[in-house]
């Protein structure tokens, strides 16, 4: 594998590649031109700001948790506050950040451009999805400020029925309901756009893999989220009217709540990870300047993950009291999900093999993703196996496992994607050196935070406890140090991005040498994306794409 | 009609110059009418999938609890007036016909007929809600409420509460009054557009009260039949059910938690009196299933209350969908009154029609599952 910075070849084709005078950012001005926009790119950017702010909020709660756990007892938060903090950390990160992060922010911006259309199929629905998301955010902030939610992000009954924080439970469950519909409408919009609006020449197998991943994600959003909707609606009715369906005091069944909840929330895990995998497929091939290895297998595996993901929810409930046969079936099905996931990882590695790797910021995040996601995936196996899960259930092992997948996977891929498409979205280049430093700090900080938690969990440290036994203290302190490192790495990444807006170089049309359609329009793209229907080719054919020193980016040789 | 001419002009434009001039009904990001129609259709089908899944949670809950306590469902179902349910089923089926007819009218540019058919659909929806209002208020009066609110004479202090029907009818009354004012305005100004919108809305408002009247008449019939046959029969059953309670608890050792043993006596009386309220249909009480029913255990918050939770959740969410459907049908009436629809652009009518058929379809499941158990 040869690692070079940029292949410098003489420009064969000199295309006019100046910074565009008119683009979607200056197409119209004023607050209302943003607040009422139907342009998918502006909606995507508004989502991006929104999800990043939610991430900052959730991240602050995470740091509060870690700092509280520095000592084995007498942390700086009361036990009650600690419960609220970890609940809000989880709920905000899951419902407000990870689920909308890639599909709603990057997906909204990129899907029509990568597909070669002017907009998504239903632009008004798209805008209303955004405002539903904002409503959900407001409801969560209400839950936070009024009393504070302390049920854990899963709202398990009967505790969520009995807790004193009734108002917060109501606000938060209604918030989840609203956010669910935001997610459904986004997914519905994307499925319809991909099905009916592909321009001539854009066949299914000429679609970039990011779109395949978004498509698979949308299927899950449409099929799983309504069940969450009715579940939280019934839970609200439980709090308001005491309908008793989930309340054991009224002959209701709390395990039914768990089934309903995980029927959504396990597929939701794939809503979180699949788009991240789509990003990695793009990043791997573009920054290795080499066609993706095993295109069809990656595309099919996305769909396979989406479908298998519906059959495994029971593995969250091995200790909740299910029939033995049921647990065995769920365990076996759980292992099948690892097959398409592994197919993807091997294909990414195959893409890197003999590629010309540009070790820039997006690529480093992508490499970090592969490393962290693999650990996250492999540690899922002992949790899917019945005998070991009995031991690991509700311990820090689970916490570490899903943080490796959700944060090490989705967040890191999201950051890689943001850096990758930042020049396209804003028209500005960021400082690559500082970006690389941020990626390294994030990677080190992440492992320092969560590797000790695997050890803690396997030694029996239960999750969600405000205090712990003294012998766990060194590992907890290591984890806290790691979390602060991680936080500073993320802060640096944010600074790098914001700095680029102030003093970043103007971005060329195609700074990385991508072959997908978004690199064919200007950076930032014009209001209508394409003045005429674009010519669609193989999205992973890099043979005609060469570096042109005069424009500081890549051009397509004709 | 100028509107028609405009639309025609657009259609001609569209054929003559495909890419440059978009007709007003074609969104800028679609290439042609077909793409717009296909997108809308697929979007609506996907939305219907989410709707089915949304209801599926409640159908699962229904299946679970019915499987666990079949006797509760049999007992409680007898409180539901199947005549009203059957009428509502018929009304909704008829409204599906008028909705489908509306789609055809839209395709054929029969604007007056389209407004009429949409108005008929809206009216049927209003009748449905009117009948439902009677059913709900009647149950609330008896204390047949969900879960922990279930009071159905569990303690003697709770007499029957009246006035729920008037309470429910307040909002429709205000809406109907506003529609009437709008209709007066429309006919005063002689505006064809306003007349076409106001007419169906006013009729729908009145249909709601027609539904209320119909529902009350049928409920009164039930009461009357209880009045002459039910009273004597009520005492008879009183004794019968009372007698059964004693060995009922032996027979149903497996019956879940008879923790409310203290309530047994009163509960049995309630079961009997509720039998009396339904006394008009003797088959309900003479059937062998019913005789085995441990009514004393059933008439509790954790039993009958849970049934009514499921009943109110399912029919309530369904009613919300009816109201949502009425709002979009009204929107269609406005568009139809402006004569916006033609053979190239009837997607909204078609898609609302699909939604309406689904709402109808869900009721077709709810009716037997809730009303026709015994």
mmCIF file of C-alpha atoms in Angstrom, chain A residues 305-443:
data_model
loop_
_atom_site.group_PDB
_atom_site.id
_atom_site.type_symbol
_atom_site.label_atom_id
_atom_site.label_comp_id
_atom_site.label_asym_id
_atom_site.label_seq_id
_atom_site.Cartn_x
_atom_site.Cartn_y
_atom_site.Cartn_z
ATOM 1 C CA UNK A 305 -28.771 -5.525 7.900
ATOM 2 C CA UNK A 306 -31.986 -3.531 7.647
ATOM 3 C CA UNK A 307 -34.072 -6.702 7.371
ATOM 4 C CA UNK A 308 -32.196 -8.864 9.926
ATOM 5 C CA UNK A 309 -32.322 -5.935 12.307
ATOM 6 C CA UNK A 310 -36.047 -6.477 12.727
ATOM 7 C CA UNK A 311 -35.658 -10.006 14.044
ATOM 8 C CA UNK A 312 -33.299 -9.589 16.952
ATOM 9 C CA UNK A 313 -34.913 -7.222 19.431
ATOM 10 C CA UNK A 314 -35.298 -9.946 22.034
ATOM 11 C CA UNK A 315 -31.575 -9.968 22.772
ATOM 12 C CA UNK A 316 -32.123 -6.894 24.934
ATOM 13 C CA UNK A 317 -34.430 -8.941 27.120
ATOM 14 C CA UNK A 318 -32.623 -12.205 27.822
ATOM 15 C CA UNK A 319 -32.923 -11.531 31.526
ATOM 16 C CA UNK A 320 -36.506 -10.189 31.417
ATOM 17 C CA UNK A 321 -38.105 -13.600 31.519
ATOM 18 C CA UNK A 322 -38.822 -15.044 28.094
ATOM 19 C CA UNK A 323 -39.358 -18.648 27.123
ATOM 20 C CA UNK A 324 -36.094 -20.562 26.681
ATOM 21 C CA UNK A 325 -36.828 -21.336 23.052
ATOM 22 C CA UNK A 326 -37.478 -17.678 22.354
ATOM 23 C CA UNK A 327 -34.170 -16.638 23.835
ATOM 24 C CA UNK A 328 -32.311 -19.261 21.820
ATOM 25 C CA UNK A 329 -33.963 -18.125 18.591
ATOM 26 C CA UNK A 330 -33.230 -14.492 19.306
ATOM 27 C CA UNK A 331 -29.639 -15.344 20.145
ATOM 28 C CA UNK A 332 -29.171 -17.270 16.911
ATOM 29 C CA UNK A 333 -30.737 -14.491 14.837
ATOM 30 C CA UNK A 334 -28.515 -11.965 16.558
ATOM 31 C CA UNK A 335 -25.445 -13.718 15.233
ATOM 32 C CA UNK A 336 -26.738 -13.506 11.663
ATOM 33 C CA UNK A 337 -26.470 -9.719 11.751
ATOM 34 C CA UNK A 338 -22.730 -10.032 12.165
ATOM 35 C CA UNK A 339 -22.438 -11.543 8.674
ATOM 36 C CA UNK A 340 -23.432 -8.517 6.585
ATOM 37 C CA UNK A 341 -21.556 -6.255 8.991
ATOM 38 C CA UNK A 342 -18.390 -8.286 8.518
ATOM 39 C CA UNK A 343 -18.900 -8.253 4.739
ATOM 40 C CA UNK A 344 -18.741 -4.493 4.855
ATOM 41 C CA UNK A 345 -15.600 -4.367 6.972
ATOM 42 C CA UNK A 346 -13.766 -6.821 4.719
ATOM 43 C CA UNK A 347 -14.825 -4.889 1.644
ATOM 44 C CA UNK A 348 -13.494 -1.641 3.085
ATOM 45 C CA UNK A 349 -10.203 -3.326 3.827
ATOM 46 C CA UNK A 350 -10.230 -4.726 0.296
ATOM 47 C CA UNK A 351 -10.746 -1.200 -1.010
ATOM 48 C CA UNK A 352 -7.672 0.046 0.826
ATOM 49 C CA UNK A 353 -5.517 -2.765 -0.481
ATOM 50 C CA UNK A 354 -3.198 -1.370 -3.172
ATOM 51 C CA UNK A 355 -4.997 1.931 -3.009
ATOM 52 C CA UNK A 356 -3.314 5.329 -3.022
ATOM 53 C CA UNK A 357 -4.245 6.398 0.457
ATOM 54 C CA UNK A 358 -4.481 10.114 1.257
ATOM 55 C CA UNK A 359 -4.044 10.303 5.002
ATOM 56 C CA UNK A 360 -6.113 13.428 5.520
ATOM 57 C CA UNK A 361 -8.677 14.258 8.185
ATOM 58 C CA UNK A 362 -11.707 12.447 6.722
ATOM 59 C CA UNK A 363 -9.635 9.354 5.996
ATOM 60 C CA UNK A 364 -8.223 9.256 9.513
ATOM 61 C CA UNK A 365 -11.727 9.389 10.937
ATOM 62 C CA UNK A 366 -12.715 6.614 8.545
ATOM 63 C CA UNK A 367 -9.777 4.467 9.680
ATOM 64 C CA UNK A 368 -10.695 5.158 13.305
ATOM 65 C CA UNK A 369 -14.228 4.046 12.480
ATOM 66 C CA UNK A 370 -13.073 0.696 11.113
ATOM 67 C CA UNK A 371 -10.949 0.013 14.168
ATOM 68 C CA UNK A 372 -13.559 1.093 16.702
ATOM 69 C CA UNK A 373 -16.537 -0.409 14.917
ATOM 70 C CA UNK A 374 -14.764 -3.757 14.681
ATOM 71 C CA UNK A 375 -14.162 -3.781 18.420
ATOM 72 C CA UNK A 376 -17.738 -2.711 18.995
ATOM 73 C CA UNK A 377 -19.065 -5.394 16.712
ATOM 74 C CA UNK A 378 -16.945 -8.190 18.121
ATOM 75 C CA UNK A 379 -17.823 -7.350 21.715
ATOM 76 C CA UNK A 380 -21.436 -7.646 20.659
ATOM 77 C CA UNK A 381 -20.991 -11.372 20.179
ATOM 78 C CA UNK A 382 -20.553 -12.248 23.870
ATOM 79 C CA UNK A 383 -23.623 -10.117 24.536
ATOM 80 C CA UNK A 384 -25.645 -11.987 21.938
ATOM 81 C CA UNK A 385 -24.612 -15.346 23.384
ATOM 82 C CA UNK A 386 -26.990 -16.409 26.136
ATOM 83 C CA UNK A 387 -24.566 -17.746 28.714
ATOM 84 C CA UNK A 388 -22.200 -14.787 28.665
ATOM 85 C CA UNK A 389 -24.996 -12.239 28.454
ATOM 86 C CA UNK A 390 -26.362 -13.440 31.787
ATOM 87 C CA UNK A 391 -23.090 -12.213 33.268
ATOM 88 C CA UNK A 392 -22.635 -9.058 31.188
ATOM 89 C CA UNK A 393 -26.220 -7.859 31.183
ATOM 90 C CA UNK A 394 -26.594 -4.336 32.608
ATOM 91 C CA UNK A 395 -22.900 -3.950 33.271
ATOM 92 C CA UNK A 396 -20.330 -1.508 31.943
ATOM 93 C CA UNK A 397 -19.465 -4.130 29.331
ATOM 94 C CA UNK A 398 -22.737 -3.265 27.607
ATOM 95 C CA UNK A 399 -22.048 0.441 28.051
ATOM 96 C CA UNK A 400 -18.619 0.086 26.464
ATOM 97 C CA UNK A 401 -19.970 -2.119 23.667
ATOM 98 C CA UNK A 402 -22.624 0.274 22.491
ATOM 99 C CA UNK A 403 -20.414 3.292 22.882
ATOM 100 C CA UNK A 404 -17.891 1.601 20.608
ATOM 101 C CA UNK A 405 -20.615 1.060 18.027
ATOM 102 C CA UNK A 406 -22.609 4.248 18.500
ATOM 103 C CA UNK A 407 -19.903 6.725 19.302
ATOM 104 C CA UNK A 408 -16.825 5.024 17.909
ATOM 105 C CA UNK A 409 -18.904 4.022 14.932
ATOM 106 C CA UNK A 410 -21.580 6.542 14.134
ATOM 107 C CA UNK A 411 -20.132 9.676 15.691
ATOM 108 C CA UNK A 412 -16.662 9.128 14.262
ATOM 109 C CA UNK A 413 -18.096 8.376 10.815
ATOM 110 C CA UNK A 414 -20.339 11.419 11.132
ATOM 111 C CA UNK A 415 -17.300 13.578 11.885
ATOM 112 C CA UNK A 416 -15.447 11.996 8.959
ATOM 113 C CA UNK A 417 -18.432 12.762 6.742
ATOM 114 C CA UNK A 418 -18.707 16.319 7.999
ATOM 115 C CA UNK A 419 -15.025 16.920 7.258
ATOM 116 C CA UNK A 420 -15.326 15.174 3.899
ATOM 117 C CA UNK A 421 -18.314 17.178 2.687
ATOM 118 C CA UNK A 422 -17.542 20.398 4.582
ATOM 119 C CA UNK A 423 -15.899 22.012 1.511
ATOM 120 C CA UNK A 424 -18.977 21.088 -0.511
ATOM 121 C CA UNK A 425 -21.421 22.384 2.071
ATOM 122 C CA UNK A 426 -19.702 25.640 2.973
ATOM 123 C CA UNK A 427 -17.323 26.244 0.086
ATOM 124 C CA UNK A 428 -14.381 26.499 2.478
ATOM 125 C CA UNK A 429 -11.369 24.274 3.078
ATOM 126 C CA UNK A 430 -10.461 23.514 6.690
ATOM 127 C CA UNK A 431 -6.981 23.272 8.170
ATOM 128 C CA UNK A 432 -6.098 19.665 7.460
ATOM 129 C CA UNK A 433 -3.200 19.470 9.918
ATOM 130 C CA UNK A 434 -5.318 20.545 12.862
ATOM 131 C CA UNK A 435 -8.048 18.241 11.637
ATOM 132 C CA UNK A 436 -5.626 15.313 11.701
ATOM 133 C CA UNK A 437 -4.589 16.217 15.241
ATOM 134 C CA UNK A 438 -8.242 16.295 16.287
ATOM 135 C CA UNK A 439 -8.814 12.848 14.769
ATOM 136 C CA UNK A 440 -5.846 11.423 16.665
ATOM 137 C CA UNK A 441 -6.923 12.978 19.984
ATOM 138 C CA UNK A 442 -10.463 11.694 19.505
ATOM 139 C CA UNK A 443 -9.199 8.208 18.731
#
